[in-house]
Amino acid sequence: MRTKRNAIVIAHRGVTGVDMVENTVKAFERAVALDADFIETDVRCTSDGQLICFHDGKLDGTAVKKRSYQSLQKYARGIGWELPLLEEVLLLCKGNLKLDIEIKAKGLEEQIVDVVEKTGMAREVLITSFRDSILKKIKQLDPKIRTGLLLGRRLLQQRFRLHAYIQDFFPEARLKDIGADAVCPHYHLLRLGFVKRMHRLNLPVYVWTVNEKWRMEKVLHKGADGLITDDIVEAMEVVKGTRR
């Protein structure tokens, strides 16, 4: 188990703020400069088959998958930011820090594995998803690539389905079935001995999205191995046991 002092800090969509847009090269470069352990990003595919780092399914009211990269980039530049390709971000991270790639939709697995391998980053990424089938496919394509199962989305969506909640609170069978290398729960799942149970499976626990100092301390006290956060400066100080 990691201690509070050696837990890792994962920059959620890079470092954002009033002068920085999430999931952009500038946001990622700032995370590198601040010495984060990982950057977390989301991947979508454009109509012309380009893998981009972007969270939402739509941009300017149109589905990302129905627009070309050139069209999306033109819109982004028009409002003052750049839309990065996954390959660009992998090369930025190479030799600096690791990359947590969240896959939103099925059908991108092979293309993502190809670009990860092409950039020589197969051992430097963690591919995460809420979908078990996506992570199973990644392992089939390249067993060297580490995968992490995201848990807890239903808690935020307030969809009460007892079976779904049980699957998230007690994901042991799912984790074994997909061969996951890590588990990434929402902080509300850290009860009923969750962290201890995951550690018995020799799986690190990276918790999302933890932004308040008091919550960071609470999560680390429960034994979490990493914080996925929008405030990496605060998180790094908490991990080091220092105060601002």
PDB file of C-alpha atoms in Angstrom:
ATOM      1  CA  MET A   1       0.000   0.000   0.000  1.00  0.00           C
ATOM      2  CA  ARG A   2       1.228   3.497  -0.762  1.00  0.00           C
ATOM      3  CA  THR A   3       1.637   5.962   2.066  1.00  0.00           C
ATOM      4  CA  LYS A   4       0.273   9.481   2.032  1.00  0.00           C
ATOM      5  CA  ARG A   5       3.735  10.685   1.003  1.00  0.00           C
ATOM      6  CA  ASN A   6       4.154   8.505  -2.050  1.00  0.00           C
ATOM      7  CA  ALA A   7       0.656   8.535  -3.509  1.00  0.00           C
ATOM      8  CA  ILE A   8       0.597   9.772  -7.089  1.00  0.00           C
ATOM      9  CA  VAL A   9      -1.043  12.910  -8.478  1.00  0.00           C
ATOM     10  CA  ILE A  10      -2.980  12.662 -11.745  1.00  0.00           C
ATOM     11  CA  ALA A  11      -3.752  15.965 -13.488  1.00  0.00           C
ATOM     12  CA  HIS A  12      -7.383  15.714 -14.609  1.00  0.00           C
ATOM     13  CA  ARG A  13      -7.439  16.977 -18.233  1.00  0.00           C
ATOM     14  CA  GLY A  14      -4.183  18.781 -17.551  1.00  0.00           C
ATOM     15  CA  VAL A  15      -3.979  21.973 -15.496  1.00  0.00           C
ATOM     16  CA  THR A  16      -6.905  24.311 -16.046  1.00  0.00           C
ATOM     17  CA  GLY A  17      -7.785  27.803 -14.888  1.00  0.00           C
ATOM     18  CA  VAL A  18      -8.918  31.215 -16.075  1.00  0.00           C
ATOM     19  CA  ASP A  19      -6.150  31.315 -18.684  1.00  0.00           C
ATOM     20  CA  MET A  20      -6.047  27.618 -19.575  1.00  0.00           C
ATOM     21  CA  VAL A  21      -8.559  25.355 -21.349  1.00  0.00           C
ATOM     22  CA  GLU A  22      -8.779  21.693 -20.324  1.00  0.00           C
ATOM     23  CA  ASN A  23      -7.467  18.980 -22.641  1.00  0.00           C
ATOM     24  CA  THR A  24      -5.178  21.364 -24.539  1.00  0.00           C
ATOM     25  CA  VAL A  25      -1.429  21.238 -25.100  1.00  0.00           C
ATOM     26  CA  LYS A  26      -0.963  24.272 -22.818  1.00  0.00           C
ATOM     27  CA  ALA A  27      -2.900  22.547 -20.036  1.00  0.00           C
ATOM     28  CA  PHE A  28      -0.794  19.411 -20.463  1.00  0.00           C
ATOM     29  CA  GLU A  29       2.494  21.338 -20.642  1.00  0.00           C
ATOM     30  CA  ARG A  30       1.598  23.042 -17.369  1.00  0.00           C
ATOM     31  CA  ALA A  31       1.078  19.634 -15.737  1.00  0.00           C
ATOM     32  CA  VAL A  32       4.521  18.562 -16.964  1.00  0.00           C
ATOM     33  CA  ALA A  33       6.060  21.770 -15.579  1.00  0.00           C
ATOM     34  CA  LEU A  34       4.417  21.198 -12.190  1.00  0.00           C
ATOM     35  CA  ASP A  35       5.825  17.649 -12.091  1.00  0.00           C
ATOM     36  CA  ALA A  36       2.567  15.710 -11.958  1.00  0.00           C
ATOM     37  CA  ASP A  37       2.908  11.925 -12.086  1.00  0.00           C
ATOM     38  CA  PHE A  38       0.205  11.447 -14.728  1.00  0.00           C
ATOM     39  CA  ILE A  39      -1.962  13.486 -17.044  1.00  0.00           C
ATOM     40  CA  GLU A  40      -5.533  12.261 -17.533  1.00  0.00           C
ATOM     41  CA  THR A  41      -7.263  12.901 -20.843  1.00  0.00           C
ATOM     42  CA  ASP A  42     -10.317  11.773 -22.788  1.00  0.00           C
ATOM     43  CA  VAL A  43     -10.226  10.488 -26.356  1.00  0.00           C
ATOM     44  CA  ARG A  44     -12.763  10.953 -29.136  1.00  0.00           C
ATOM     45  CA  CYS A  45     -12.578  10.163 -32.846  1.00  0.00           C
ATOM     46  CA  THR A  46     -13.436  12.605 -35.641  1.00  0.00           C
ATOM     47  CA  SER A  47     -15.302  11.782 -38.844  1.00  0.00           C
ATOM     48  CA  ASP A  48     -11.983  11.470 -40.693  1.00  0.00           C
ATOM     49  CA  GLY A  49     -10.531   9.042 -38.169  1.00  0.00           C
ATOM     50  CA  GLN A  50      -8.358  11.373 -36.099  1.00  0.00           C
ATOM     51  CA  LEU A  51      -8.011  10.644 -32.375  1.00  0.00           C
ATOM     52  CA  ILE A  52      -8.361  13.865 -30.412  1.00  0.00           C
ATOM     53  CA  CYS A  53      -8.158  14.735 -26.733  1.00  0.00           C
ATOM     54  CA  PHE A  54     -11.626  16.051 -25.941  1.00  0.00           C
ATOM     55  CA  HIS A  55     -14.143  15.261 -23.227  1.00  0.00           C
ATOM     56  CA  ASP A  56     -17.606  16.016 -24.568  1.00  0.00           C
ATOM     57  CA  GLY A  57     -19.388  14.134 -27.307  1.00  0.00           C
ATOM     58  CA  LYS A  58     -20.328  17.413 -28.996  1.00  0.00           C
ATOM     59  CA  LEU A  59     -18.603  20.664 -29.927  1.00  0.00           C
ATOM     60  CA  ASP A  60     -20.644  23.704 -30.917  1.00  0.00           C
ATOM     61  CA  GLY A  61     -23.784  21.562 -30.852  1.00  0.00           C
ATOM     62  CA  THR A  62     -22.529  18.959 -33.326  1.00  0.00           C
ATOM     63  CA  ALA A  63     -21.317  15.436 -32.551  1.00  0.00           C
ATOM     64  CA  VAL A  64     -17.523  15.256 -32.656  1.00  0.00           C
ATOM     65  CA  LYS A  65     -17.680  11.975 -34.567  1.00  0.00           C
ATOM     66  CA  LYS A  66     -19.589  13.711 -37.379  1.00  0.00           C
ATOM     67  CA  ARG A  67     -17.048  16.483 -37.947  1.00  0.00           C
ATOM     68  CA  SER A  68     -13.573  16.419 -39.459  1.00  0.00           C
ATOM     69  CA  TYR A  69     -10.508  17.259 -37.425  1.00  0.00           C
ATOM     70  CA  GLN A  70      -9.882  20.321 -39.604  1.00  0.00           C
ATOM     71  CA  SER A  71     -13.406  21.596 -38.976  1.00  0.00           C
ATOM     72  CA  LEU A  72     -13.153  21.069 -35.221  1.00  0.00           C
ATOM     73  CA  GLN A  73      -9.702  22.644 -35.063  1.00  0.00           C
ATOM     74  CA  LYS A  74     -10.891  25.682 -37.011  1.00  0.00           C
ATOM     75  CA  TYR A  75     -13.712  26.206 -34.518  1.00  0.00           C
ATOM     76  CA  ALA A  76     -11.381  25.730 -31.539  1.00  0.00           C
ATOM     77  CA  ARG A  77      -8.840  28.213 -32.882  1.00  0.00           C
ATOM     78  CA  GLY A  78     -11.636  30.686 -33.455  1.00  0.00           C
ATOM     79  CA  ILE A  79     -12.276  30.780 -29.722  1.00  0.00           C
ATOM     80  CA  GLY A  80      -8.614  30.812 -28.777  1.00  0.00           C
ATOM     81  CA  TRP A  81      -7.414  27.275 -28.200  1.00  0.00           C
ATOM     82  CA  GLU A  82      -5.909  24.264 -29.950  1.00  0.00           C
ATOM     83  CA  LEU A  83      -7.462  20.812 -30.175  1.00  0.00           C
ATOM     84  CA  PRO A  84      -4.619  18.289 -29.736  1.00  0.00           C
ATOM     85  CA  LEU A  85      -4.253  14.908 -31.343  1.00  0.00           C
ATOM     86  CA  LEU A  86      -3.681  11.963 -29.020  1.00  0.00           C
ATOM     87  CA  GLU A  87      -0.348  11.299 -30.726  1.00  0.00           C
ATOM     88  CA  GLU A  88       0.840  14.841 -29.904  1.00  0.00           C
ATOM     89  CA  VAL A  89      -0.017  14.361 -26.246  1.00  0.00           C
ATOM     90  CA  LEU A  90       1.692  10.968 -26.071  1.00  0.00           C
ATOM     91  CA  LEU A  91       4.875  12.506 -27.481  1.00  0.00           C
ATOM     92  CA  LEU A  92       4.622  15.402 -25.021  1.00  0.00           C
ATOM     93  CA  CYS A  93       4.381  12.945 -22.129  1.00  0.00           C
ATOM     94  CA  LYS A  94       7.168  10.666 -23.365  1.00  0.00           C
ATOM     95  CA  GLY A  95      10.118  10.881 -21.010  1.00  0.00           C
ATOM     96  CA  ASN A  96       8.286  13.335 -18.749  1.00  0.00           C
ATOM     97  CA  LEU A  97       5.299  11.643 -17.125  1.00  0.00           C
ATOM     98  CA  LYS A  98       2.655   8.987 -17.759  1.00  0.00           C
ATOM     99  CA  LEU A  99      -0.688   9.327 -19.497  1.00  0.00           C
ATOM    100  CA  ASP A 100      -4.098   8.129 -18.311  1.00  0.00           C
ATOM    101  CA  ILE A 101      -6.276   7.747 -21.418  1.00  0.00           C
ATOM    102  CA  GLU A 102     -10.010   7.457 -20.823  1.00  0.00           C
ATOM    103  CA  ILE A 103     -11.860   5.816 -23.706  1.00  0.00           C
ATOM    104  CA  LYS A 104     -15.442   7.020 -23.988  1.00  0.00           C
ATOM    105  CA  ALA A 105     -16.792   4.910 -26.841  1.00  0.00           C
ATOM    106  CA  LYS A 106     -16.400   1.408 -28.244  1.00  0.00           C
ATOM    107  CA  GLY A 107     -14.635   0.844 -31.526  1.00  0.00           C
ATOM    108  CA  LEU A 108     -11.530   2.956 -30.860  1.00  0.00           C
ATOM    109  CA  GLU A 109      -9.492   0.317 -29.065  1.00  0.00           C
ATOM    110  CA  GLU A 110      -7.368  -0.898 -31.969  1.00  0.00           C
ATOM    111  CA  GLN A 111      -6.619   2.602 -33.228  1.00  0.00           C
ATOM    112  CA  ILE A 112      -5.621   3.792 -29.760  1.00  0.00           C
ATOM    113  CA  VAL A 113      -3.364   0.798 -29.171  1.00  0.00           C
ATOM    114  CA  ASP A 114      -1.718   1.427 -32.546  1.00  0.00           C
ATOM    115  CA  VAL A 115      -0.811   5.028 -31.709  1.00  0.00           C
ATOM    116  CA  VAL A 116       0.318   4.107 -28.184  1.00  0.00           C
ATOM    117  CA  GLU A 117       2.649   1.456 -29.607  1.00  0.00           C
ATOM    118  CA  LYS A 118       3.800   3.732 -32.446  1.00  0.00           C
ATOM    119  CA  THR A 119       4.948   6.363 -29.939  1.00  0.00           C
ATOM    120  CA  GLY A 120       6.707   3.813 -27.743  1.00  0.00           C
ATOM    121  CA  MET A 121       4.405   4.542 -24.813  1.00  0.00           C
ATOM    122  CA  ALA A 122       2.863   1.094 -24.238  1.00  0.00           C
ATOM    123  CA  ARG A 123       4.454   0.822 -20.796  1.00  0.00           C
ATOM    124  CA  GLU A 124       3.822   4.465 -19.900  1.00  0.00           C
ATOM    125  CA  VAL A 125       0.056   4.662 -20.222  1.00  0.00           C
ATOM    126  CA  LEU A 126      -2.966   3.598 -18.207  1.00  0.00           C
ATOM    127  CA  ILE A 127      -6.069   3.119 -20.322  1.00  0.00           C
ATOM    128  CA  THR A 128      -9.280   3.584 -18.356  1.00  0.00           C
ATOM    129  CA  SER A 129     -12.964   3.197 -19.099  1.00  0.00           C
ATOM    130  CA  PHE A 130     -16.327   2.648 -17.444  1.00  0.00           C
ATOM    131  CA  ARG A 131     -16.933  -0.101 -20.020  1.00  0.00           C
ATOM    132  CA  ASP A 132     -15.582  -3.548 -19.151  1.00  0.00           C
ATOM    133  CA  SER A 133     -15.652  -4.649 -22.794  1.00  0.00           C
ATOM    134  CA  ILE A 134     -13.315  -1.843 -23.855  1.00  0.00           C
ATOM    135  CA  LEU A 135     -10.699  -2.810 -21.285  1.00  0.00           C
ATOM    136  CA  LYS A 136     -10.938  -6.494 -22.215  1.00  0.00           C
ATOM    137  CA  LYS A 137     -10.328  -5.561 -25.842  1.00  0.00           C
ATOM    138  CA  ILE A 138      -7.273  -3.475 -24.937  1.00  0.00           C
ATOM    139  CA  LYS A 139      -5.761  -6.425 -23.071  1.00  0.00           C
ATOM    140  CA  GLN A 140      -6.413  -8.710 -26.024  1.00  0.00           C
ATOM    141  CA  LEU A 141      -4.654  -6.278 -28.363  1.00  0.00           C
ATOM    142  CA  ASP A 142      -1.630  -5.642 -26.126  1.00  0.00           C
ATOM    143  CA  PRO A 143      -1.321  -7.324 -22.705  1.00  0.00           C
ATOM    144  CA  LYS A 144       1.549  -4.963 -21.790  1.00  0.00           C
ATOM    145  CA  ILE A 145      -0.760  -1.956 -21.666  1.00  0.00           C
ATOM    146  CA  ARG A 146      -2.109  -1.299 -18.175  1.00  0.00           C
ATOM    147  CA  THR A 147      -5.850  -0.824 -17.788  1.00  0.00           C
ATOM    148  CA  GLY A 148      -8.018   0.658 -15.060  1.00  0.00           C
ATOM    149  CA  LEU A 149     -11.737   0.228 -14.431  1.00  0.00           C
ATOM    150  CA  LEU A 150     -13.594   3.466 -13.693  1.00  0.00           C
ATOM    151  CA  LEU A 151     -16.402   3.164 -11.147  1.00  0.00           C
ATOM    152  CA  GLY A 152     -19.087   5.402  -9.693  1.00  0.00           C
ATOM    153  CA  ARG A 153     -20.633   7.233 -12.631  1.00  0.00           C
ATOM    154  CA  ARG A 154     -24.094   6.025 -11.637  1.00  0.00           C
ATOM    155  CA  LEU A 155     -23.691   7.737  -8.272  1.00  0.00           C
ATOM    156  CA  LEU A 156     -23.380  11.101  -9.996  1.00  0.00           C
ATOM    157  CA  GLN A 157     -26.195  10.362 -12.436  1.00  0.00           C
ATOM    158  CA  GLN A 158     -28.422   9.397  -9.480  1.00  0.00           C
ATOM    159  CA  ARG A 159     -29.730   6.349 -11.265  1.00  0.00           C
ATOM    160  CA  PHE A 160     -30.719   3.964  -8.523  1.00  0.00           C
ATOM    161  CA  ARG A 161     -30.302   0.427  -9.735  1.00  0.00           C
ATOM    162  CA  LEU A 162     -29.373  -1.902  -6.897  1.00  0.00           C
ATOM    163  CA  HIS A 163     -27.550  -4.356  -9.148  1.00  0.00           C
ATOM    164  CA  ALA A 164     -25.470  -1.563 -10.686  1.00  0.00           C
ATOM    165  CA  TYR A 165     -24.528  -0.182  -7.269  1.00  0.00           C
ATOM    166  CA  ILE A 166     -23.473  -3.609  -6.053  1.00  0.00           C
ATOM    167  CA  GLN A 167     -21.303  -4.030  -9.156  1.00  0.00           C
ATOM    168  CA  ASP A 168     -19.506  -0.772  -8.358  1.00  0.00           C
ATOM    169  CA  PHE A 169     -19.134  -1.315  -4.610  1.00  0.00           C
ATOM    170  CA  PHE A 170     -18.025  -4.913  -5.094  1.00  0.00           C
ATOM    171  CA  PRO A 171     -16.238  -5.023  -8.486  1.00  0.00           C
ATOM    172  CA  GLU A 172     -13.888  -7.891  -7.661  1.00  0.00           C
ATOM    173  CA  ALA A 173     -15.359 -10.359 -10.177  1.00  0.00           C
ATOM    174  CA  ARG A 174     -15.414  -7.726 -12.926  1.00  0.00           C
ATOM    175  CA  LEU A 175     -11.798  -6.740 -12.276  1.00  0.00           C
ATOM    176  CA  LYS A 176     -10.621 -10.337 -12.473  1.00  0.00           C
ATOM    177  CA  ASP A 177     -12.647 -10.985 -15.616  1.00  0.00           C
ATOM    178  CA  ILE A 178     -11.150  -8.054 -17.528  1.00  0.00           C
ATOM    179  CA  GLY A 179      -7.649  -8.462 -16.104  1.00  0.00           C
ATOM    180  CA  ALA A 180      -7.513  -4.860 -14.893  1.00  0.00           C
ATOM    181  CA  ASP A 181      -4.284  -3.467 -13.470  1.00  0.00           C
ATOM    182  CA  ALA A 182      -5.904  -0.666 -11.446  1.00  0.00           C
ATOM    183  CA  VAL A 183      -9.266   0.506 -10.179  1.00  0.00           C
ATOM    184  CA  CYS A 184     -10.481   4.113 -10.371  1.00  0.00           C
ATOM    185  CA  PRO A 185     -13.495   4.711  -8.113  1.00  0.00           C
ATOM    186  CA  HIS A 186     -15.383   7.901  -7.345  1.00  0.00           C
ATOM    187  CA  TYR A 187     -14.586   8.974  -3.793  1.00  0.00           C
ATOM    188  CA  HIS A 188     -18.118   8.144  -2.621  1.00  0.00           C
ATOM    189  CA  LEU A 189     -17.299   4.457  -3.140  1.00  0.00           C
ATOM    190  CA  LEU A 190     -14.563   4.462  -0.499  1.00  0.00           C
ATOM    191  CA  ARG A 191     -16.581   2.659   2.136  1.00  0.00           C
ATOM    192  CA  LEU A 192     -17.285  -0.948   3.119  1.00  0.00           C
ATOM    193  CA  GLY A 193     -13.541  -1.604   3.148  1.00  0.00           C
ATOM    194  CA  PHE A 194     -13.244  -0.791  -0.560  1.00  0.00           C
ATOM    195  CA  VAL A 195      -9.545   0.146  -0.617  1.00  0.00           C
ATOM    196  CA  LYS A 196      -8.494  -2.814   1.529  1.00  0.00           C
ATOM    197  CA  ARG A 197     -10.414  -5.190  -0.716  1.00  0.00           C
ATOM    198  CA  MET A 198      -8.731  -3.778  -3.826  1.00  0.00           C
ATOM    199  CA  HIS A 199      -5.311  -4.012  -2.213  1.00  0.00           C
ATOM    200  CA  ARG A 200      -5.967  -7.674  -1.462  1.00  0.00           C
ATOM    201  CA  LEU A 201      -6.197  -8.058  -5.245  1.00  0.00           C
ATOM    202  CA  ASN A 202      -2.870  -6.180  -5.545  1.00  0.00           C
ATOM    203  CA  LEU A 203      -4.595  -3.370  -7.422  1.00  0.00           C
ATOM    204  CA  PRO A 204      -3.753   0.312  -6.896  1.00  0.00           C
ATOM    205  CA  VAL A 205      -6.699   2.624  -6.226  1.00  0.00           C
ATOM    206  CA  TYR A 206      -6.763   5.965  -8.078  1.00  0.00           C
ATOM    207  CA  VAL A 207      -9.696   8.089  -6.907  1.00  0.00           C
ATOM    208  CA  TRP A 208     -11.618  10.673  -8.974  1.00  0.00           C
ATOM    209  CA  THR A 209     -12.165  13.666  -9.002  1.00  0.00           C
ATOM    210  CA  VAL A 210     -10.784  14.938  -5.685  1.00  0.00           C
ATOM    211  CA  ASN A 211     -10.419  18.721  -5.490  1.00  0.00           C
ATOM    212  CA  GLU A 212     -10.877  19.841  -1.877  1.00  0.00           C
ATOM    213  CA  LYS A 213      -7.913  19.656   0.504  1.00  0.00           C
ATOM    214  CA  TRP A 214      -9.929  18.031   3.292  1.00  0.00           C
ATOM    215  CA  ARG A 215     -11.249  15.402   0.895  1.00  0.00           C
ATOM    216  CA  MET A 216      -7.766  14.680  -0.461  1.00  0.00           C
ATOM    217  CA  GLU A 217      -6.554  14.040   3.078  1.00  0.00           C
ATOM    218  CA  LYS A 218      -9.549  11.827   3.826  1.00  0.00           C
ATOM    219  CA  VAL A 219      -9.086   9.784   0.640  1.00  0.00           C
ATOM    220  CA  LEU A 220      -5.382   9.281   1.315  1.00  0.00           C
ATOM    221  CA  HIS A 221      -6.109   8.352   4.933  1.00  0.00           C
ATOM    222  CA  LYS A 222      -8.327   5.564   3.588  1.00  0.00           C
ATOM    223  CA  GLY A 223      -5.286   4.218   1.743  1.00  0.00           C
ATOM    224  CA  ALA A 224      -5.821   5.428  -1.830  1.00  0.00           C
ATOM    225  CA  ASP A 225      -2.776   5.204  -4.086  1.00  0.00           C
ATOM    226  CA  GLY A 226      -3.482   8.250  -6.213  1.00  0.00           C
ATOM    227  CA  LEU A 227      -5.592  11.371  -6.611  1.00  0.00           C
ATOM    228  CA  ILE A 228      -7.203  12.334  -9.911  1.00  0.00           C
ATOM    229  CA  THR A 229      -7.653  16.073  -9.435  1.00  0.00           C
ATOM    230  CA  ASP A 230      -8.231  19.469 -11.014  1.00  0.00           C
ATOM    231  CA  ASP A 231      -5.963  21.077  -8.393  1.00  0.00           C
ATOM    232  CA  ILE A 232      -2.601  19.387  -8.684  1.00  0.00           C
ATOM    233  CA  VAL A 233      -0.733  22.061  -6.707  1.00  0.00           C
ATOM    234  CA  GLU A 234      -2.927  21.438  -3.673  1.00  0.00           C
ATOM    235  CA  ALA A 235      -2.793  17.686  -4.215  1.00  0.00           C
ATOM    236  CA  MET A 236       0.992  17.623  -4.391  1.00  0.00           C
ATOM    237  CA  GLU A 237       1.236  19.619  -1.188  1.00  0.00           C
ATOM    238  CA  VAL A 238      -1.191  17.282   0.560  1.00  0.00           C
ATOM    239  CA  VAL A 239       0.724  14.251  -0.694  1.00  0.00           C
ATOM    240  CA  LYS A 240       3.968  15.758   0.591  1.00  0.00           C
ATOM    241  CA  GLY A 241       2.322  16.605   3.893  1.00  0.00           C
ATOM    242  CA  THR A 242       2.875  20.347   3.484  1.00  0.00           C
ATOM    243  CA  ARG A 243       0.609  23.361   3.634  1.00  0.00           C
ATOM    244  CA  ARG A 244       0.351  26.454   1.489  1.00  0.00           C
TER     245      ARG A 244
END
